[in-house]
């Protein structure tokens, strides 16, 4: 089974069907390095923190930028579901996008090189991952069977070889690995230098730690579940935004028969965040996750839930009922999950035909 | 977390605790290439087919060899559970071994090279895989967290970081991939050239196609489940021996909380087998597996089954009850599963102290 050519295509893949979402508190100089790969695409920048600060975007990029004032204006009281002073605010960009696909990347992530020394076009690899099926129902020992030079091995059921639609592509990081604060503290010098040339499907029924640093997904298939929760300012926890989204997304993908891939592409993660600051943000999560993960491992969604929205509302009820006892935070989070879906539906209620005109009249504060 | 050094250790790892099992119909010239890695270990050679043929083993190797006459003499009527004229007979070697670990390899598998051009000591990598834990309960996106330069990523529950004992290490193949006959026919020229530098745990609840070409396991943890079934002479099916073992092993490992790893090491698989011959052997399996896999996916073993033997006998009952309707072959196979366990227990009933003396008085036809 052939994969798209790995050389740079004449017209960038999905040029008009994908938005790049970037949460930031600083000038976006990091985009210079990504210019050859990102310039053809539209960017949605979500400004984290002080809305009075001006974020500079290098010339030539097509973007819209939202700060906290914009979010409050667009969502009104429902803006309460969007985190403040935390990169979890990025999920506002998923909601306001009108495209089929999203790629999100942190502003401390740079272009990595493959073992041959060639710059890795991370976005192109994510698109390949999203456009070819996943294999969540049975493990293929030669990894992604749809890649050039690979296939399903002996003993793989033929009825499963069509695969499942891919909803999520989770990319990895060279240099600074995505460790928690305790591991950062214990291994301050550890760097990820191992380039593993594989993409694989995370099997049905298995949870994984989804990192938001280098992540792509199909908004139409799974968008409403990509809520990054309540983190940062006024909340008792941080650095669990992407984890929360990942647990919810995986349970819903499993229920709906959708696939989640992980592996390639790598980005170059330049700088470790401060482990002391991280520990303060994480410490409640470190013990809460011991209860949250068994909760998600045993969560089941009724058959009647046939849309992502219905699944997500159902999950929010179970969160309130079962995790509310762990900490009042989860009751608040469960309510925010409902608010998120209401806000999502409000901004995405139009048919796809209408969507582009609505987008043109849209609410961006600064569109270049 | 450190892994053992990858340089050749002064005393080979597990020298007196591991047997290498090789099924063959020909002279074992392929061992010459493995001499630097295999010579310190004991070999158990199971001669497939005509017992009157003499198998030549290169000088300097320490081995015992069993042909069909030996198997019949040692097992008596229970020899019916060991396949004839099929490499599935290798499982007799697992049964007759008295060691804690087994490595099994096909005689058309040679030493592969890593991307730096260095010969891969496959056995050493298998031993590393077996000696460090698995992570079946949650997926780690940086693959084996116990390898040098890797760890558990952010969001991995701390309570799961001890991992689970590793029962199986499933290695891969460069050059000729392990494809079924239809794929061989469609892609006669496909070669596996992708070296994926990863070891990973197959998550709990997920089945995989276990290939017997390059496989190691812990006999004490999972040995009695490593039965390669009834294949070859007088049977309606071939080339599903390792698959059958893999399905049973995985269900039992999941039940007992044991881990199964796949990935490194690679061997060089030299020659594709004849796809027309393979198709004849496989064709029943190709449709049977569409019913067998859902059977194993939904199989549950009662809590009372706390040993591999008890689990395996329970599985045999379920096979008879649920797969017997697919074809009378499965009733015969279910009976053979019981016979296998009886024979295993007969040969392995001694305590570990007695085992070595029993082994010394053992039943090998030709011991060098």
Short mmCIF file of N, CA and C in Angstrom, two decimals, chain A residues 1 3 136-145 147-161 170 172-173 177-180 182-183 187 190-213 239-243 247 262-264 266 282 286 289-290 293 297, chain B residues 1 3 136-145 147-161 170 172-173 177-180 182-183 187 190-213 239-243 247 262-264 266 282 286 289-290 293 297:
data_model
loop_
_atom_site.label_atom_id
_atom_site.label_comp_id
_atom_site.label_asym_id
_atom_site.label_seq_id
_atom_site.Cartn_x
_atom_site.Cartn_y
_atom_site.Cartn_z
N UNK A 1 0.84 -1.20 0.00
CA UNK A 1 0.00 0.00 0.00
C UNK A 1 0.88 1.25 0.00
N UNK A 3 2.22 5.10 0.26
CA UNK A 3 1.97 6.31 1.03
C UNK A 3 2.26 7.49 0.10
N UNK A 136 -6.91 -0.19 15.29
CA UNK A 136 -7.06 -0.30 16.75
C UNK A 136 -7.50 -1.67 17.26
N UNK A 137 -7.92 -2.57 16.36
CA UNK A 137 -8.59 -3.78 16.84
C UNK A 137 -7.66 -4.99 16.95
N UNK A 138 -6.44 -4.87 16.43
CA UNK A 138 -5.48 -5.97 16.45
C UNK A 138 -4.13 -5.33 16.18
N UNK A 139 -3.11 -5.85 16.86
CA UNK A 139 -1.79 -5.22 16.78
C UNK A 139 -1.02 -5.74 15.56
N UNK A 140 -0.42 -4.84 14.80
CA UNK A 140 0.42 -5.27 13.68
C UNK A 140 1.89 -5.12 14.07
N UNK A 141 2.62 -6.22 14.09
CA UNK A 141 3.99 -6.20 14.64
C UNK A 141 4.96 -5.40 13.75
N UNK A 142 4.63 -5.21 12.47
CA UNK A 142 5.49 -4.34 11.64
C UNK A 142 4.95 -2.90 11.62
N UNK A 143 4.26 -2.52 12.69
CA UNK A 143 3.80 -1.14 12.88
C UNK A 143 2.77 -0.75 11.82
N UNK A 144 2.81 0.49 11.34
CA UNK A 144 1.75 0.96 10.44
C UNK A 144 1.77 0.16 9.13
N UNK A 145 0.75 -0.67 8.91
CA UNK A 145 0.75 -1.52 7.72
C UNK A 145 0.53 -0.75 6.43
N UNK A 147 2.16 2.00 5.56
CA UNK A 147 3.37 2.69 5.09
C UNK A 147 4.01 1.94 3.94
N UNK A 148 4.73 2.66 3.09
CA UNK A 148 5.48 2.02 2.02
C UNK A 148 6.46 1.03 2.62
N UNK A 149 6.55 -0.15 2.05
CA UNK A 149 7.49 -1.17 2.52
C UNK A 149 6.97 -1.99 3.69
N UNK A 150 5.74 -1.73 4.10
CA UNK A 150 5.17 -2.52 5.21
C UNK A 150 3.80 -3.03 4.79
N UNK A 151 3.28 -3.93 5.58
CA UNK A 151 1.93 -4.44 5.32
C UNK A 151 1.46 -5.17 6.58
N UNK A 152 0.31 -5.77 6.48
CA UNK A 152 -0.17 -6.62 7.57
C UNK A 152 0.62 -7.92 7.55
N UNK A 153 1.01 -8.39 8.73
CA UNK A 153 1.79 -9.62 8.80
C UNK A 153 0.87 -10.85 8.80
N UNK A 154 1.47 -11.99 8.59
CA UNK A 154 0.77 -13.28 8.68
C UNK A 154 -0.02 -13.37 9.99
N UNK A 155 -1.25 -13.79 9.88
CA UNK A 155 -2.07 -13.95 11.08
C UNK A 155 -2.94 -12.74 11.37
N UNK A 156 -2.81 -11.68 10.58
CA UNK A 156 -3.66 -10.50 10.80
C UNK A 156 -4.99 -10.76 10.09
N UNK A 157 -6.10 -10.69 10.81
CA UNK A 157 -7.40 -11.02 10.19
C UNK A 157 -7.67 -10.13 8.96
N UNK A 158 -8.10 -10.77 7.89
CA UNK A 158 -8.35 -10.01 6.66
C UNK A 158 -9.52 -9.06 6.83
N UNK A 159 -10.48 -9.42 7.66
CA UNK A 159 -11.66 -8.56 7.83
C UNK A 159 -11.31 -7.24 8.51
N UNK A 160 -10.12 -7.17 9.13
CA UNK A 160 -9.75 -5.94 9.83
C UNK A 160 -8.77 -5.09 9.03
N UNK A 161 -8.47 -5.50 7.79
CA UNK A 161 -7.40 -4.80 7.07
C UNK A 161 -7.83 -3.49 6.44
N UNK A 170 -0.54 11.67 17.11
CA UNK A 170 0.24 12.17 18.26
C UNK A 170 1.72 12.06 17.91
N UNK A 172 5.95 12.99 18.45
CA UNK A 172 6.90 12.90 19.56
C UNK A 172 7.95 14.03 19.50
N UNK A 173 8.95 13.93 20.37
CA UNK A 173 9.86 15.04 20.62
C UNK A 173 11.27 14.52 20.76
N UNK A 177 12.59 15.45 26.51
CA UNK A 177 11.40 14.58 26.52
C UNK A 177 10.30 15.17 27.38
N UNK A 178 9.10 14.73 27.17
CA UNK A 178 7.96 15.26 27.92
C UNK A 178 7.81 14.52 29.24
N UNK A 179 8.64 14.88 30.20
CA UNK A 179 8.62 14.24 31.52
C UNK A 179 7.84 15.08 32.53
N UNK A 180 7.33 14.41 33.57
CA UNK A 180 6.72 15.10 34.68
C UNK A 180 7.81 15.72 35.56
N UNK A 182 8.72 15.27 38.79
CA UNK A 182 9.62 14.37 39.53
C UNK A 182 10.71 13.77 38.63
N UNK A 183 10.35 13.35 37.44
CA UNK A 183 11.33 12.75 36.54
C UNK A 183 12.32 13.80 36.06
N UNK A 187 16.24 13.38 36.67
CA UNK A 187 17.07 13.20 35.47
C UNK A 187 17.20 14.51 34.69
N UNK A 190 18.69 14.26 31.08
CA UNK A 190 18.26 13.28 30.08
C UNK A 190 17.71 13.98 28.83
N UNK A 191 18.18 13.50 27.68
CA UNK A 191 17.72 14.01 26.40
C UNK A 191 17.24 12.85 25.56
N UNK A 192 16.20 13.06 24.79
CA UNK A 192 15.77 11.99 23.90
C UNK A 192 16.52 12.10 22.58
N UNK A 193 17.37 11.11 22.31
CA UNK A 193 18.16 11.11 21.07
C UNK A 193 17.75 9.96 20.17
N UNK A 194 16.81 9.15 20.61
CA UNK A 194 16.45 7.96 19.83
C UNK A 194 15.34 8.27 18.85
N UNK A 195 15.67 8.18 17.57
CA UNK A 195 14.69 8.39 16.52
C UNK A 195 14.08 7.03 16.17
N UNK A 196 12.86 6.83 16.56
CA UNK A 196 12.18 5.56 16.29
C UNK A 196 11.33 5.76 15.04
N UNK A 197 11.68 5.05 13.99
CA UNK A 197 11.07 5.27 12.68
C UNK A 197 9.76 4.48 12.56
N UNK A 198 8.78 4.87 13.35
CA UNK A 198 7.53 4.10 13.37
C UNK A 198 6.33 4.98 13.67
N UNK A 199 5.22 4.57 13.11
CA UNK A 199 3.91 5.12 13.47
C UNK A 199 3.07 3.91 13.87
N UNK A 200 2.38 4.00 14.98
CA UNK A 200 1.55 2.85 15.33
C UNK A 200 0.24 3.31 15.93
N UNK A 201 -0.73 2.42 15.87
CA UNK A 201 -2.05 2.70 16.42
C UNK A 201 -2.09 2.26 17.87
N UNK A 202 -2.58 3.11 18.74
CA UNK A 202 -2.77 2.70 20.12
C UNK A 202 -4.02 1.84 20.18
N UNK A 203 -3.87 0.60 20.64
CA UNK A 203 -4.99 -0.33 20.54
C UNK A 203 -6.24 0.12 21.28
N UNK A 204 -7.36 -0.33 20.81
CA UNK A 204 -8.64 -0.11 21.48
C UNK A 204 -8.55 -0.59 22.92
N UNK A 205 -9.08 0.19 23.84
CA UNK A 205 -9.10 -0.22 25.23
C UNK A 205 -7.86 0.18 26.01
N UNK A 206 -6.89 0.78 25.33
CA UNK A 206 -5.65 1.19 25.99
C UNK A 206 -5.57 2.71 26.07
N UNK A 207 -5.33 3.24 27.26
CA UNK A 207 -5.14 4.68 27.41
C UNK A 207 -3.68 5.05 27.21
N UNK A 208 -3.43 6.31 26.90
CA UNK A 208 -2.06 6.77 26.70
C UNK A 208 -1.97 8.22 27.17
N UNK A 209 -0.75 8.67 27.46
CA UNK A 209 -0.57 10.06 27.88
C UNK A 209 -0.43 10.95 26.64
N UNK A 210 -1.49 11.65 26.28
CA UNK A 210 -1.47 12.48 25.07
C UNK A 210 -0.84 13.83 25.39
N UNK A 211 0.20 14.15 24.68
CA UNK A 211 0.90 15.42 24.85
C UNK A 211 0.44 16.40 23.78
N UNK A 212 0.15 17.64 24.20
CA UNK A 212 -0.38 18.63 23.26
C UNK A 212 0.67 19.42 22.50
N UNK A 213 1.92 19.07 22.68
CA UNK A 213 3.02 19.85 22.09
C UNK A 213 3.10 19.74 20.58
N UNK A 239 -0.79 21.56 33.71
CA UNK A 239 -0.02 20.52 33.01
C UNK A 239 -0.77 19.19 32.89
N UNK A 240 -2.06 19.21 33.12
CA UNK A 240 -2.86 18.01 32.86
C UNK A 240 -3.90 18.28 31.79
N UNK A 241 -3.78 19.43 31.12
CA UNK A 241 -4.77 19.80 30.11
C UNK A 241 -4.83 18.81 28.95
N UNK A 242 -3.63 18.50 28.42
CA UNK A 242 -3.59 17.58 27.29
C UNK A 242 -3.88 16.15 27.73
N UNK A 243 -3.44 15.81 28.95
CA UNK A 243 -3.71 14.48 29.48
C UNK A 243 -5.22 14.25 29.59
N UNK A 247 -7.37 11.38 27.62
CA UNK A 247 -8.18 10.31 28.21
C UNK A 247 -9.59 10.32 27.65
N UNK A 262 0.30 7.15 17.17
CA UNK A 262 1.41 7.83 17.82
C UNK A 262 2.71 7.43 17.16
N UNK A 263 3.73 8.26 17.35
CA UNK A 263 5.05 7.96 16.78
C UNK A 263 5.54 9.14 15.98
N UNK A 264 5.95 8.90 14.72
CA UNK A 264 6.35 10.01 13.85
C UNK A 264 5.18 10.98 13.71
N UNK A 266 8.64 13.60 14.66
CA UNK A 266 9.32 14.27 15.76
C UNK A 266 9.43 15.76 15.50
N UNK A 282 1.67 20.41 39.07
CA UNK A 282 1.31 19.00 38.84
C UNK A 282 0.89 18.24 40.07
N UNK A 286 -0.70 14.39 40.22
CA UNK A 286 0.09 13.18 40.41
C UNK A 286 -0.66 12.16 41.26
N UNK A 289 -4.39 11.39 39.38
CA UNK A 289 -4.39 10.52 38.20
C UNK A 289 -4.49 9.03 38.59
N UNK A 290 -4.10 8.73 39.80
CA UNK A 290 -4.22 7.34 40.25
C UNK A 290 -5.69 6.91 40.37
N UNK A 293 -7.35 7.56 36.16
CA UNK A 293 -7.06 6.58 35.11
C UNK A 293 -7.91 5.32 35.25
N UNK A 297 -10.41 3.95 32.49
CA UNK A 297 -10.23 2.58 32.00
C UNK A 297 -11.53 1.78 32.09
N UNK B 1 16.62 4.83 34.21
CA UNK B 1 16.77 3.41 34.48
C UNK B 1 17.73 2.80 33.49
N UNK B 3 19.94 0.09 31.35
CA UNK B 3 19.83 -1.24 30.77
C UNK B 3 21.23 -1.86 30.81
N UNK B 136 2.04 -3.40 30.48
CA UNK B 136 0.82 -3.73 29.74
C UNK B 136 -0.42 -2.92 30.09
N UNK B 137 -0.35 -2.13 31.18
CA UNK B 137 -1.60 -1.53 31.67
C UNK B 137 -1.82 -0.09 31.20
N UNK B 138 -0.82 0.50 30.58
CA UNK B 138 -0.92 1.88 30.12
C UNK B 138 0.19 2.04 29.08
N UNK B 139 -0.09 2.80 28.04
CA UNK B 139 0.86 2.90 26.93
C UNK B 139 1.88 4.00 27.22
N UNK B 140 3.15 3.71 27.01
CA UNK B 140 4.18 4.74 27.15
C UNK B 140 4.61 5.20 25.76
N UNK B 141 4.43 6.49 25.48
CA UNK B 141 4.66 6.96 24.10
C UNK B 141 6.14 6.96 23.70
N UNK B 142 7.05 6.96 24.67
CA UNK B 142 8.48 6.83 24.32
C UNK B 142 8.92 5.36 24.39
N UNK B 143 7.97 4.45 24.16
CA UNK B 143 8.26 3.01 24.06
C UNK B 143 8.80 2.47 25.39
N UNK B 144 9.76 1.53 25.35
CA UNK B 144 10.18 0.86 26.58
C UNK B 144 10.80 1.87 27.56
N UNK B 145 10.12 2.15 28.68
CA UNK B 145 10.61 3.17 29.61
C UNK B 145 11.86 2.72 30.37
N UNK B 147 14.56 1.36 28.97
CA UNK B 147 15.78 1.46 28.16
C UNK B 147 16.58 2.68 28.55
N UNK B 148 17.89 2.61 28.36
CA UNK B 148 18.74 3.77 28.60
C UNK B 148 18.26 4.93 27.73
N UNK B 149 18.17 6.11 28.32
CA UNK B 149 17.77 7.29 27.56
C UNK B 149 16.26 7.46 27.44
N UNK B 150 15.52 6.57 28.06
CA UNK B 150 14.06 6.69 28.01
C UNK B 150 13.51 6.58 29.43
N UNK B 151 12.25 6.90 29.57
CA UNK B 151 11.60 6.77 30.88
C UNK B 151 10.09 6.85 30.64
N UNK B 152 9.35 6.86 31.73
CA UNK B 152 7.92 7.08 31.64
C UNK B 152 7.68 8.56 31.36
N UNK B 153 6.73 8.86 30.48
CA UNK B 153 6.46 10.25 30.14
C UNK B 153 5.45 10.85 31.12
N UNK B 154 5.34 12.17 31.07
CA UNK B 154 4.36 12.91 31.86
C UNK B 154 2.98 12.28 31.70
N UNK B 155 2.29 12.09 32.80
CA UNK B 155 0.94 11.55 32.73
C UNK B 155 0.89 10.05 32.92
N UNK B 156 2.06 9.40 33.05
CA UNK B 156 2.06 7.96 33.27
C UNK B 156 1.87 7.72 34.77
N UNK B 157 0.85 6.97 35.17
CA UNK B 157 0.58 6.79 36.61
C UNK B 157 1.80 6.22 37.33
N UNK B 158 2.12 6.80 38.46
CA UNK B 158 3.29 6.34 39.21
C UNK B 158 3.09 4.94 39.76
N UNK B 159 1.86 4.59 40.08
CA UNK B 159 1.60 3.26 40.65
C UNK B 159 1.86 2.15 39.64
N UNK B 160 1.96 2.50 38.36
CA UNK B 160 2.17 1.46 37.35
C UNK B 160 3.62 1.38 36.88
N UNK B 161 4.51 2.18 37.50
CA UNK B 161 5.86 2.27 36.96
C UNK B 161 6.77 1.11 37.35
N UNK B 170 9.12 -10.92 21.65
CA UNK B 170 8.84 -11.25 20.25
C UNK B 170 9.73 -10.38 19.35
N UNK B 172 11.70 -9.33 15.59
CA UNK B 172 11.23 -9.08 14.22
C UNK B 172 12.27 -9.53 13.18
N UNK B 173 12.02 -9.19 11.93
CA UNK B 173 12.77 -9.76 10.81
C UNK B 173 13.07 -8.68 9.79
N UNK B 177 9.76 -10.26 5.09
CA UNK B 177 8.81 -10.08 6.19
C UNK B 177 7.92 -11.32 6.35
N UNK B 178 7.33 -11.46 7.50
CA UNK B 178 6.50 -12.63 7.79
C UNK B 178 5.09 -12.39 7.27
N UNK B 179 4.92 -12.55 5.96
CA UNK B 179 3.61 -12.32 5.35
C UNK B 179 2.89 -13.65 5.11
N UNK B 180 1.56 -13.57 5.04
CA UNK B 180 0.76 -14.73 4.66
C UNK B 180 0.87 -14.95 3.15
N UNK B 182 -1.38 -14.93 0.65
CA UNK B 182 -1.95 -13.93 -0.27
C UNK B 182 -1.07 -12.69 -0.40
N UNK B 183 -0.52 -12.21 0.70
CA UNK B 183 0.32 -11.02 0.62
C UNK B 183 1.63 -11.34 -0.10
N UNK B 187 2.76 -9.28 -3.31
CA UNK B 187 3.96 -8.45 -3.18
C UNK B 187 5.22 -9.31 -3.12
N UNK B 190 8.51 -7.51 -2.00
CA UNK B 190 8.63 -6.64 -0.83
C UNK B 190 9.65 -7.18 0.17
N UNK B 191 10.49 -6.28 0.63
CA UNK B 191 11.51 -6.62 1.62
C UNK B 191 11.38 -5.64 2.77
N UNK B 192 11.59 -6.11 3.97
CA UNK B 192 11.56 -5.20 5.11
C UNK B 192 12.95 -4.61 5.32
N UNK B 193 13.06 -3.32 5.07
CA UNK B 193 14.36 -2.65 5.23
C UNK B 193 14.31 -1.64 6.36
N UNK B 194 13.18 -1.50 7.02
CA UNK B 194 13.04 -0.47 8.04
C UNK B 194 13.42 -1.01 9.42
N UNK B 195 14.50 -0.47 9.95
CA UNK B 195 14.96 -0.85 11.28
C UNK B 195 14.30 0.09 12.28
N UNK B 196 13.35 -0.39 13.02
CA UNK B 196 12.65 0.44 14.01
C UNK B 196 13.29 0.18 15.37
N UNK B 197 13.94 1.20 15.90
CA UNK B 197 14.75 1.04 17.12
C UNK B 197 13.87 1.14 18.36
N UNK B 198 13.01 0.14 18.53
CA UNK B 198 12.06 0.21 19.65
C UNK B 198 11.70 -1.18 20.16
N UNK B 199 11.44 -1.22 21.46
CA UNK B 199 10.81 -2.38 22.09
C UNK B 199 9.57 -1.84 22.77
N UNK B 200 8.46 -2.51 22.61
CA UNK B 200 7.27 -2.02 23.29
C UNK B 200 6.43 -3.16 23.82
N UNK B 201 5.63 -2.85 24.81
CA UNK B 201 4.75 -3.84 25.40
C UNK B 201 3.42 -3.84 24.66
N UNK B 202 2.94 -5.02 24.31
CA UNK B 202 1.61 -5.09 23.70
C UNK B 202 0.58 -4.96 24.83
N UNK B 203 -0.27 -3.94 24.75
CA UNK B 203 -1.15 -3.65 25.88
C UNK B 203 -2.06 -4.82 26.25
N UNK B 204 -2.41 -4.86 27.50
CA UNK B 204 -3.40 -5.81 28.00
C UNK B 204 -4.68 -5.69 27.19
N UNK B 205 -5.24 -6.84 26.83
CA UNK B 205 -6.50 -6.83 26.10
C UNK B 205 -6.33 -6.78 24.60
N UNK B 206 -5.10 -6.68 24.12
CA UNK B 206 -4.85 -6.60 22.68
C UNK B 206 -4.15 -7.87 22.20
N UNK B 207 -4.69 -8.48 21.18
CA UNK B 207 -4.04 -9.66 20.58
C UNK B 207 -3.06 -9.24 19.51
N UNK B 208 -2.11 -10.12 19.21
CA UNK B 208 -1.12 -9.82 18.18
C UNK B 208 -0.75 -11.12 17.48
N UNK B 209 -0.20 -11.01 16.27
CA UNK B 209 0.21 -12.20 15.54
C UNK B 209 1.63 -12.58 15.97
N UNK B 210 1.75 -13.59 16.81
CA UNK B 210 3.06 -13.99 17.33
C UNK B 210 3.74 -14.92 16.34
N UNK B 211 4.90 -14.52 15.89
CA UNK B 211 5.68 -15.32 14.94
C UNK B 211 6.74 -16.11 15.71
N UNK B 212 6.89 -17.41 15.37
CA UNK B 212 7.82 -18.27 16.10
C UNK B 212 9.24 -18.25 15.57
N UNK B 213 9.51 -17.41 14.60
CA UNK B 213 10.81 -17.41 13.93
C UNK B 213 11.95 -16.92 14.82
N UNK B 239 1.10 -23.51 9.34
CA UNK B 239 1.49 -22.10 9.45
C UNK B 239 0.60 -21.30 10.43
N UNK B 240 -0.15 -21.97 11.26
CA UNK B 240 -0.87 -21.26 12.31
C UNK B 240 -0.42 -21.70 13.70
N UNK B 241 0.70 -22.46 13.73
CA UNK B 241 1.18 -23.00 15.00
C UNK B 241 1.56 -21.90 15.98
N UNK B 242 2.37 -20.95 15.49
CA UNK B 242 2.82 -19.86 16.36
C UNK B 242 1.68 -18.89 16.65
N UNK B 243 0.80 -18.70 15.66
CA UNK B 243 -0.35 -17.82 15.87
C UNK B 243 -1.23 -18.37 17.00
N UNK B 247 -2.08 -16.47 20.52
CA UNK B 247 -3.39 -16.08 21.03
C UNK B 247 -3.59 -16.61 22.45
N UNK B 262 7.34 -6.69 22.08
CA UNK B 262 7.67 -6.92 20.68
C UNK B 262 8.56 -5.79 20.18
N UNK B 263 9.29 -6.06 19.11
CA UNK B 263 10.18 -5.05 18.52
C UNK B 263 11.55 -5.64 18.33
N UNK B 264 12.58 -4.94 18.85
CA UNK B 264 13.94 -5.47 18.80
C UNK B 264 13.97 -6.81 19.54
N UNK B 266 16.06 -7.64 15.71
CA UNK B 266 15.85 -8.16 14.36
C UNK B 266 16.79 -9.32 14.07
N UNK B 282 -2.39 -22.66 4.53
CA UNK B 282 -3.04 -21.59 5.29
C UNK B 282 -4.52 -21.42 5.04
N UNK B 286 -7.15 -18.98 7.10
CA UNK B 286 -7.51 -17.61 6.69
C UNK B 286 -8.97 -17.32 7.00
N UNK B 289 -9.61 -17.96 11.14
CA UNK B 289 -9.14 -16.93 12.08
C UNK B 289 -10.17 -15.81 12.27
N UNK B 290 -11.06 -15.67 11.30
CA UNK B 290 -12.11 -14.65 11.46
C UNK B 290 -13.06 -15.01 12.61
N UNK B 293 -10.31 -15.29 16.27
CA UNK B 293 -9.85 -14.06 16.93
C UNK B 293 -10.94 -13.43 17.79
N UNK B 297 -10.63 -12.78 21.68
CA UNK B 297 -10.84 -11.41 22.17
C UNK B 297 -11.86 -11.37 23.30
#
